[in-house]
């Protein structure tokens, strides 16, 4: 490879060699590209950290009704089989709930009737977020199974 | 030689930027909360209410053995001798469920088919352009007795 100056007929002088990192067409050399990659990586990392911090701060504790339903089924408070009204208090006392639950209220009433036959748990406060659900089921009273609604509220 | 190194550098830079773009998109999908898709739960609701209604004992309070019989069994028992008293008793058994669904904002009615004749309990919805959800149950092996719970939102 030749070094030094070369003069063409168009009087354009081109210099090439080890000392000249910039060619006619390239934007930058190899080291410059590495530096650009490092800058991009740093900027992207900062961006991802900002996104993740914002997402973690904005997401509150999720109140999952499926967890509650599972626990109620496990303790026999909801079932596809007829549920005896007597003894539900004992089952309710042995209920194990997730840590995020501050209180729970479970009530049973005959279908089509708004008056509860049985209400378990404390009265829900009026100024806290709450989730709940209603479930049709059979309750047994004096040996007879009747259609009923079970309502649960969790806060 | 210098020109080849420059092209290599540009290629590396482009690959790195493409990789980082893909990484950022994946990271955004993972970190940002995803919305849960809303599914129509109404068919399950109709089925649940209908199942509970048919399993419930027939109201009566007279202490007879019929009072401890499920609605579905009572209907099958009555299929060959359906009387107005029997229909009245069936109506009382069904009424609680229909009232409950009405209080939840649904229009619900129940039709009992015995040997081709239909007995309607509740009031069918008069609206024609809304979806109707139905749960159909066949109570006998030959299919001559069946019932359907209808529900609209």
Short mmCIF file of C-alpha atoms in Angstrom, two decimals:
data_model
loop_
_atom_site.label_atom_id
_atom_site.label_comp_id
_atom_site.label_asym_id
_atom_site.label_seq_id
_atom_site.Cartn_x
_atom_site.Cartn_y
_atom_site.Cartn_z
CA UNK A 1 0.00 0.00 0.00
CA UNK A 2 1.33 3.36 -0.92
CA UNK A 3 1.40 6.28 1.53
CA UNK A 4 1.45 9.95 0.92
CA UNK A 5 -0.35 12.18 -1.52
CA UNK A 6 -1.75 11.21 -4.91
CA UNK A 7 -2.80 13.84 -7.34
CA UNK A 8 -5.40 12.98 -9.98
CA UNK A 9 -6.13 14.71 -13.16
CA UNK A 10 -9.08 16.44 -11.56
CA UNK A 11 -6.75 17.99 -9.04
CA UNK A 12 -8.52 16.18 -6.28
CA UNK A 13 -6.08 15.12 -3.71
CA UNK A 14 -6.82 11.98 -1.75
CA UNK A 15 -4.93 10.91 1.26
CA UNK A 16 -5.12 7.45 2.66
CA UNK A 17 -3.17 5.45 5.17
CA UNK A 18 -3.11 4.55 8.78
CA UNK A 19 -3.23 8.08 9.96
CA UNK A 20 -6.52 8.84 8.19
CA UNK A 21 -9.52 7.14 9.74
CA UNK A 22 -12.16 8.77 7.60
CA UNK A 23 -12.77 7.49 4.10
CA UNK A 24 -14.79 9.07 1.33
CA UNK A 25 -18.02 7.21 2.09
CA UNK A 26 -17.90 6.04 5.69
CA UNK A 27 -19.38 8.11 8.52
CA UNK A 28 -16.99 6.91 11.17
CA UNK A 29 -14.44 4.30 11.92
CA UNK A 30 -14.58 1.12 13.98
CA UNK A 31 -13.77 2.75 17.30
CA UNK A 32 -16.36 5.44 16.68
CA UNK A 33 -18.99 2.77 16.05
CA UNK A 34 -18.15 1.04 19.30
CA UNK A 35 -18.49 4.32 21.12
CA UNK A 36 -21.88 4.91 19.48
CA UNK A 37 -23.05 1.44 20.53
CA UNK A 38 -22.04 2.15 24.12
CA UNK A 39 -23.95 5.41 24.08
CA UNK A 40 -27.05 3.69 22.70
CA UNK A 41 -26.83 0.91 25.29
CA UNK A 42 -26.52 3.41 28.12
CA UNK A 43 -29.46 5.48 26.87
CA UNK A 44 -31.62 2.35 26.44
CA UNK A 45 -30.78 1.09 29.91
CA UNK A 46 -31.77 4.40 31.45
CA UNK A 47 -34.99 4.36 29.48
CA UNK A 48 -35.87 0.81 30.59
CA UNK A 49 -35.13 1.63 34.23
CA UNK A 50 -37.43 4.64 34.07
CA UNK A 51 -40.21 2.52 32.58
CA UNK A 52 -39.85 -0.28 35.14
CA UNK A 53 -39.72 2.07 38.13
CA UNK A 54 -42.81 3.88 36.94
CA UNK A 55 -44.67 0.61 36.37
CA UNK A 56 -43.78 -0.73 39.83
CA UNK A 57 -44.87 2.44 41.59
CA UNK A 58 -48.19 2.76 39.79
CA UNK A 59 -49.35 -0.85 40.18
CA UNK A 60 -51.27 -1.33 43.42
CA UNK A 61 -51.78 -4.62 45.24
CA UNK A 62 -54.18 -6.62 43.12
CA UNK A 63 -57.30 -7.89 44.82
CA UNK A 64 -57.84 -11.28 43.25
CA UNK A 65 -61.34 -12.69 43.56
CA UNK A 66 -60.18 -16.08 42.30
CA UNK A 67 -58.01 -16.52 45.40
CA UNK A 68 -61.00 -15.79 47.64
CA UNK A 69 -63.30 -18.12 45.69
CA UNK A 70 -60.76 -20.91 45.93
CA UNK A 71 -60.46 -20.49 49.68
CA UNK A 72 -64.24 -20.42 50.11
CA UNK A 73 -64.60 -23.62 48.08
CA UNK A 74 -61.80 -25.27 50.03
CA UNK A 75 -63.59 -24.60 53.32
CA UNK A 76 -67.01 -25.69 52.08
CA UNK A 77 -68.61 -22.26 52.05
CA UNK A 78 -69.30 -22.63 48.32
CA UNK A 79 -70.04 -25.99 46.76
CA UNK A 80 -71.86 -27.67 43.90
CA UNK A 81 -73.47 -29.91 46.53
CA UNK A 82 -76.06 -28.58 48.99
CA UNK A 83 -74.42 -26.58 51.78
CA UNK A 84 -75.91 -27.04 55.26
CA UNK A 85 -76.70 -23.69 56.84
CA UNK A 86 -75.85 -25.06 60.25
CA UNK A 87 -72.13 -25.31 60.73
CA UNK A 88 -71.22 -22.57 58.24
CA UNK A 89 -70.08 -20.40 61.13
CA UNK A 90 -67.47 -22.96 62.13
CA UNK A 91 -66.27 -23.27 58.55
CA UNK A 92 -66.05 -19.49 58.27
CA UNK A 93 -63.93 -19.24 61.42
CA UNK A 94 -61.39 -21.66 59.96
CA UNK A 95 -61.17 -19.73 56.69
CA UNK A 96 -57.63 -18.92 55.59
CA UNK A 97 -57.34 -15.77 53.50
CA UNK A 98 -54.55 -14.06 51.54
CA UNK A 99 -52.43 -11.45 53.30
CA UNK A 100 -53.89 -8.53 51.40
CA UNK A 101 -57.38 -9.20 52.84
CA UNK A 102 -58.32 -6.86 55.69
CA UNK A 103 -61.87 -8.12 56.11
CA UNK A 104 -64.51 -10.35 54.57
CA UNK A 105 -68.27 -10.64 54.78
CA UNK A 106 -70.22 -13.69 53.59
CA UNK A 107 -74.01 -13.82 53.54
CA UNK A 108 -76.58 -16.37 52.42
CA UNK A 109 -80.16 -15.65 51.39
CA UNK A 110 -82.93 -17.47 49.58
CA UNK A 111 -83.09 -16.83 45.88
CA UNK A 112 -85.45 -13.98 45.11
CA UNK A 113 -85.37 -12.79 48.71
CA UNK A 114 -83.17 -9.90 49.82
CA UNK A 115 -83.24 -10.74 53.54
CA UNK A 116 -80.12 -12.68 54.55
CA UNK A 117 -80.61 -16.00 56.30
CA UNK A 118 -77.06 -15.91 57.61
CA UNK A 119 -74.34 -13.23 57.63
CA UNK A 120 -70.76 -14.04 58.61
CA UNK A 121 -67.91 -11.60 59.16
CA UNK A 122 -67.82 -7.90 59.94
CA UNK A 123 -69.68 -5.11 58.24
CA UNK A 124 -67.62 -3.69 55.37
CA UNK A 125 -66.41 -0.11 55.81
CA UNK A 126 -67.69 2.44 53.37
CA UNK A 127 -64.48 4.19 52.39
CA UNK A 128 -62.17 1.39 51.27
CA UNK A 129 -61.78 -0.42 47.95
CA UNK A 130 -63.79 -3.59 47.86
CA UNK A 131 -64.37 -6.57 45.59
CA UNK A 132 -67.14 -9.09 45.75
CA UNK A 133 -69.19 -11.70 44.02
CA UNK A 134 -72.49 -13.56 44.06
CA UNK A 135 -72.81 -17.30 43.63
CA UNK A 136 -75.96 -19.40 43.19
CA UNK A 137 -75.93 -22.53 45.30
CA UNK A 138 -78.13 -24.88 47.27
CA UNK A 139 -78.50 -24.53 51.05
CA UNK A 140 -79.95 -27.18 53.28
CA UNK A 141 -82.30 -26.15 56.04
CA UNK A 142 -84.22 -28.76 58.06
CA UNK A 143 -83.30 -31.42 55.55
CA UNK A 144 -84.59 -29.51 52.52
CA UNK A 145 -82.38 -28.07 49.82
CA UNK A 146 -83.38 -24.66 48.49
CA UNK A 147 -81.86 -22.45 45.80
CA UNK A 148 -79.99 -19.59 47.42
CA UNK A 149 -77.48 -16.84 46.74
CA UNK A 150 -74.17 -16.53 48.50
CA UNK A 151 -72.67 -13.07 48.48
CA UNK A 152 -69.11 -12.29 49.48
CA UNK A 153 -67.43 -8.92 49.91
CA UNK A 154 -63.72 -8.50 50.56
CA UNK A 155 -61.73 -5.43 51.48
CA UNK B 1 -8.14 -1.33 4.36
CA UNK B 2 -9.58 1.72 6.07
CA UNK B 3 -12.71 1.56 3.92
CA UNK B 4 -13.29 -2.09 4.89
CA UNK B 5 -12.94 -1.32 8.60
CA UNK B 6 -15.41 1.55 8.26
CA UNK B 7 -17.96 -0.70 6.60
CA UNK B 8 -17.45 -3.29 9.32
CA UNK B 9 -17.96 -0.60 11.93
CA UNK B 10 -21.17 0.57 10.35
CA UNK B 11 -22.42 -3.02 10.17
CA UNK B 12 -21.67 -3.55 13.84
CA UNK B 13 -23.42 -0.31 14.71
CA UNK B 14 -26.51 -1.24 12.71
CA UNK B 15 -26.68 -4.74 14.25
CA UNK B 16 -26.33 -3.29 17.72
CA UNK B 17 -29.10 -0.76 17.16
CA UNK B 18 -31.42 -3.45 15.76
CA UNK B 19 -30.70 -5.65 18.76
CA UNK B 20 -31.38 -2.84 21.17
CA UNK B 21 -34.62 -1.93 19.44
CA UNK B 22 -35.86 -5.51 19.73
CA UNK B 23 -34.74 -5.61 23.36
CA UNK B 24 -36.64 -2.41 24.17
CA UNK B 25 -39.83 -3.65 22.53
CA UNK B 26 -39.63 -6.94 24.45
CA UNK B 27 -38.88 -5.11 27.66
CA UNK B 28 -41.88 -2.84 27.18
CA UNK B 29 -44.15 -5.85 26.66
CA UNK B 30 -42.82 -7.56 29.77
CA UNK B 31 -42.79 -4.58 32.11
CA UNK B 32 -45.89 -2.73 31.08
CA UNK B 33 -49.14 -4.26 32.49
CA UNK B 34 -51.15 -6.14 29.95
CA UNK B 35 -54.89 -5.62 29.75
CA UNK B 36 -56.95 -8.69 30.41
CA UNK B 37 -59.36 -9.69 27.70
CA UNK B 38 -63.02 -9.45 28.64
CA UNK B 39 -64.88 -12.74 28.15
CA UNK B 40 -68.65 -13.25 28.08
CA UNK B 41 -69.57 -15.09 31.24
CA UNK B 42 -73.33 -15.08 30.62
CA UNK B 43 -73.64 -18.69 29.32
CA UNK B 44 -71.98 -19.94 32.49
CA UNK B 45 -74.32 -17.82 34.62
CA UNK B 46 -77.40 -19.21 32.89
CA UNK B 47 -76.16 -22.76 33.34
CA UNK B 48 -75.36 -22.22 37.03
CA UNK B 49 -78.74 -20.76 37.87
CA UNK B 50 -80.60 -23.41 35.89
CA UNK B 51 -78.67 -26.24 37.52
CA UNK B 52 -79.32 -24.92 41.03
CA UNK B 53 -82.99 -24.35 40.28
CA UNK B 54 -83.53 -27.91 39.03
CA UNK B 55 -81.69 -29.44 41.98
CA UNK B 56 -83.65 -27.47 44.57
CA UNK B 57 -86.47 -29.17 46.43
CA UNK B 58 -90.02 -28.46 45.43
CA UNK B 59 -91.65 -25.97 47.84
CA UNK B 60 -94.69 -27.14 49.71
CA UNK B 61 -94.11 -27.39 53.39
CA UNK B 62 -96.82 -30.00 53.78
CA UNK B 63 -94.36 -32.60 55.01
CA UNK B 64 -95.14 -34.99 52.19
CA UNK B 65 -92.44 -36.89 50.37
CA UNK B 66 -92.86 -34.54 47.42
CA UNK B 67 -91.49 -31.69 49.56
CA UNK B 68 -88.14 -33.46 49.64
CA UNK B 69 -88.05 -34.10 45.92
CA UNK B 70 -85.94 -32.07 43.53
CA UNK B 71 -87.70 -30.01 40.90
CA UNK B 72 -86.34 -32.12 38.05
CA UNK B 73 -87.53 -35.33 39.69
CA UNK B 74 -90.93 -33.80 40.41
CA UNK B 75 -91.36 -32.76 36.77
CA UNK B 76 -90.47 -36.26 35.56
CA UNK B 77 -92.92 -37.70 38.07
CA UNK B 78 -95.68 -35.43 36.77
CA UNK B 79 -95.05 -35.88 33.05
CA UNK B 80 -97.91 -38.28 32.50
CA UNK B 81 -100.39 -36.42 34.72
CA UNK B 82 -99.65 -32.74 34.62
CA UNK B 83 -102.25 -30.83 36.62
CA UNK B 84 -102.80 -27.18 37.38
CA UNK B 85 -101.78 -27.81 41.00
CA UNK B 86 -98.60 -29.40 39.79
CA UNK B 87 -97.87 -26.50 37.47
CA UNK B 88 -98.53 -24.08 40.30
CA UNK B 89 -96.04 -25.91 42.47
CA UNK B 90 -93.48 -25.85 39.67
CA UNK B 91 -94.12 -22.14 39.24
CA UNK B 92 -93.36 -21.50 42.91
CA UNK B 93 -90.12 -23.46 42.58
CA UNK B 94 -89.06 -21.46 39.54
CA UNK B 95 -90.21 -18.04 40.68
CA UNK B 96 -87.34 -17.40 43.10
CA UNK B 97 -84.74 -17.89 40.37
CA UNK B 98 -86.58 -15.68 37.89
CA UNK B 99 -86.99 -12.92 40.49
CA UNK B 100 -83.31 -13.15 41.39
CA UNK B 101 -82.21 -12.85 37.77
CA UNK B 102 -84.59 -9.93 37.31
CA UNK B 103 -83.02 -8.17 40.30
CA UNK B 104 -79.61 -8.65 38.68
CA UNK B 105 -80.76 -6.77 35.58
CA UNK B 106 -81.57 -9.72 33.34
CA UNK B 107 -84.83 -10.62 31.66
CA UNK B 108 -85.39 -14.31 32.36
CA UNK B 109 -88.10 -16.84 31.60
CA UNK B 110 -88.34 -20.60 31.74
CA UNK B 111 -90.19 -22.96 29.41
CA UNK B 112 -91.10 -26.54 30.26
CA UNK B 113 -91.77 -28.89 27.37
CA UNK B 114 -93.77 -32.06 28.07
CA UNK B 115 -94.63 -34.24 25.08
CA UNK B 116 -94.48 -31.25 22.77
CA UNK B 117 -96.63 -28.89 24.82
CA UNK B 118 -94.89 -25.86 26.25
CA UNK B 119 -95.52 -24.23 29.61
CA UNK B 120 -93.95 -20.77 30.04
CA UNK B 121 -93.02 -19.32 33.41
CA UNK B 122 -91.98 -15.69 33.64
CA UNK B 123 -92.20 -13.08 30.91
CA UNK B 124 -90.28 -13.42 27.66
CA UNK B 125 -88.32 -10.40 26.58
CA UNK B 126 -90.11 -8.28 23.95
CA UNK B 127 -86.90 -6.96 22.41
CA UNK B 128 -85.87 -8.62 19.16
CA UNK B 129 -82.41 -7.26 18.48
CA UNK B 130 -80.56 -8.45 21.58
CA UNK B 131 -78.81 -11.75 22.13
CA UNK B 132 -80.71 -14.41 24.08
CA UNK B 133 -78.81 -16.89 26.20
CA UNK B 134 -80.38 -20.26 26.83
CA UNK B 135 -79.60 -23.34 28.86
CA UNK B 136 -81.45 -26.45 27.77
CA UNK B 137 -81.80 -29.58 29.90
CA UNK B 138 -83.33 -32.90 28.88
CA UNK B 139 -84.88 -34.53 31.93
CA UNK B 140 -85.88 -37.91 30.51
CA UNK B 141 -84.01 -40.47 28.46
CA UNK B 142 -86.45 -40.33 25.55
CA UNK B 143 -86.33 -36.54 25.53
CA UNK B 144 -90.08 -35.96 25.87
CA UNK B 145 -89.52 -33.80 28.93
CA UNK B 146 -87.09 -30.94 28.71
CA UNK B 147 -86.78 -27.40 29.99
CA UNK B 148 -84.97 -24.26 28.90
CA UNK B 149 -83.97 -21.21 30.88
CA UNK B 150 -83.76 -18.11 28.71
CA UNK B 151 -81.99 -14.94 29.65
CA UNK B 152 -81.27 -11.60 28.03
CA UNK B 153 -79.14 -8.75 29.28
#
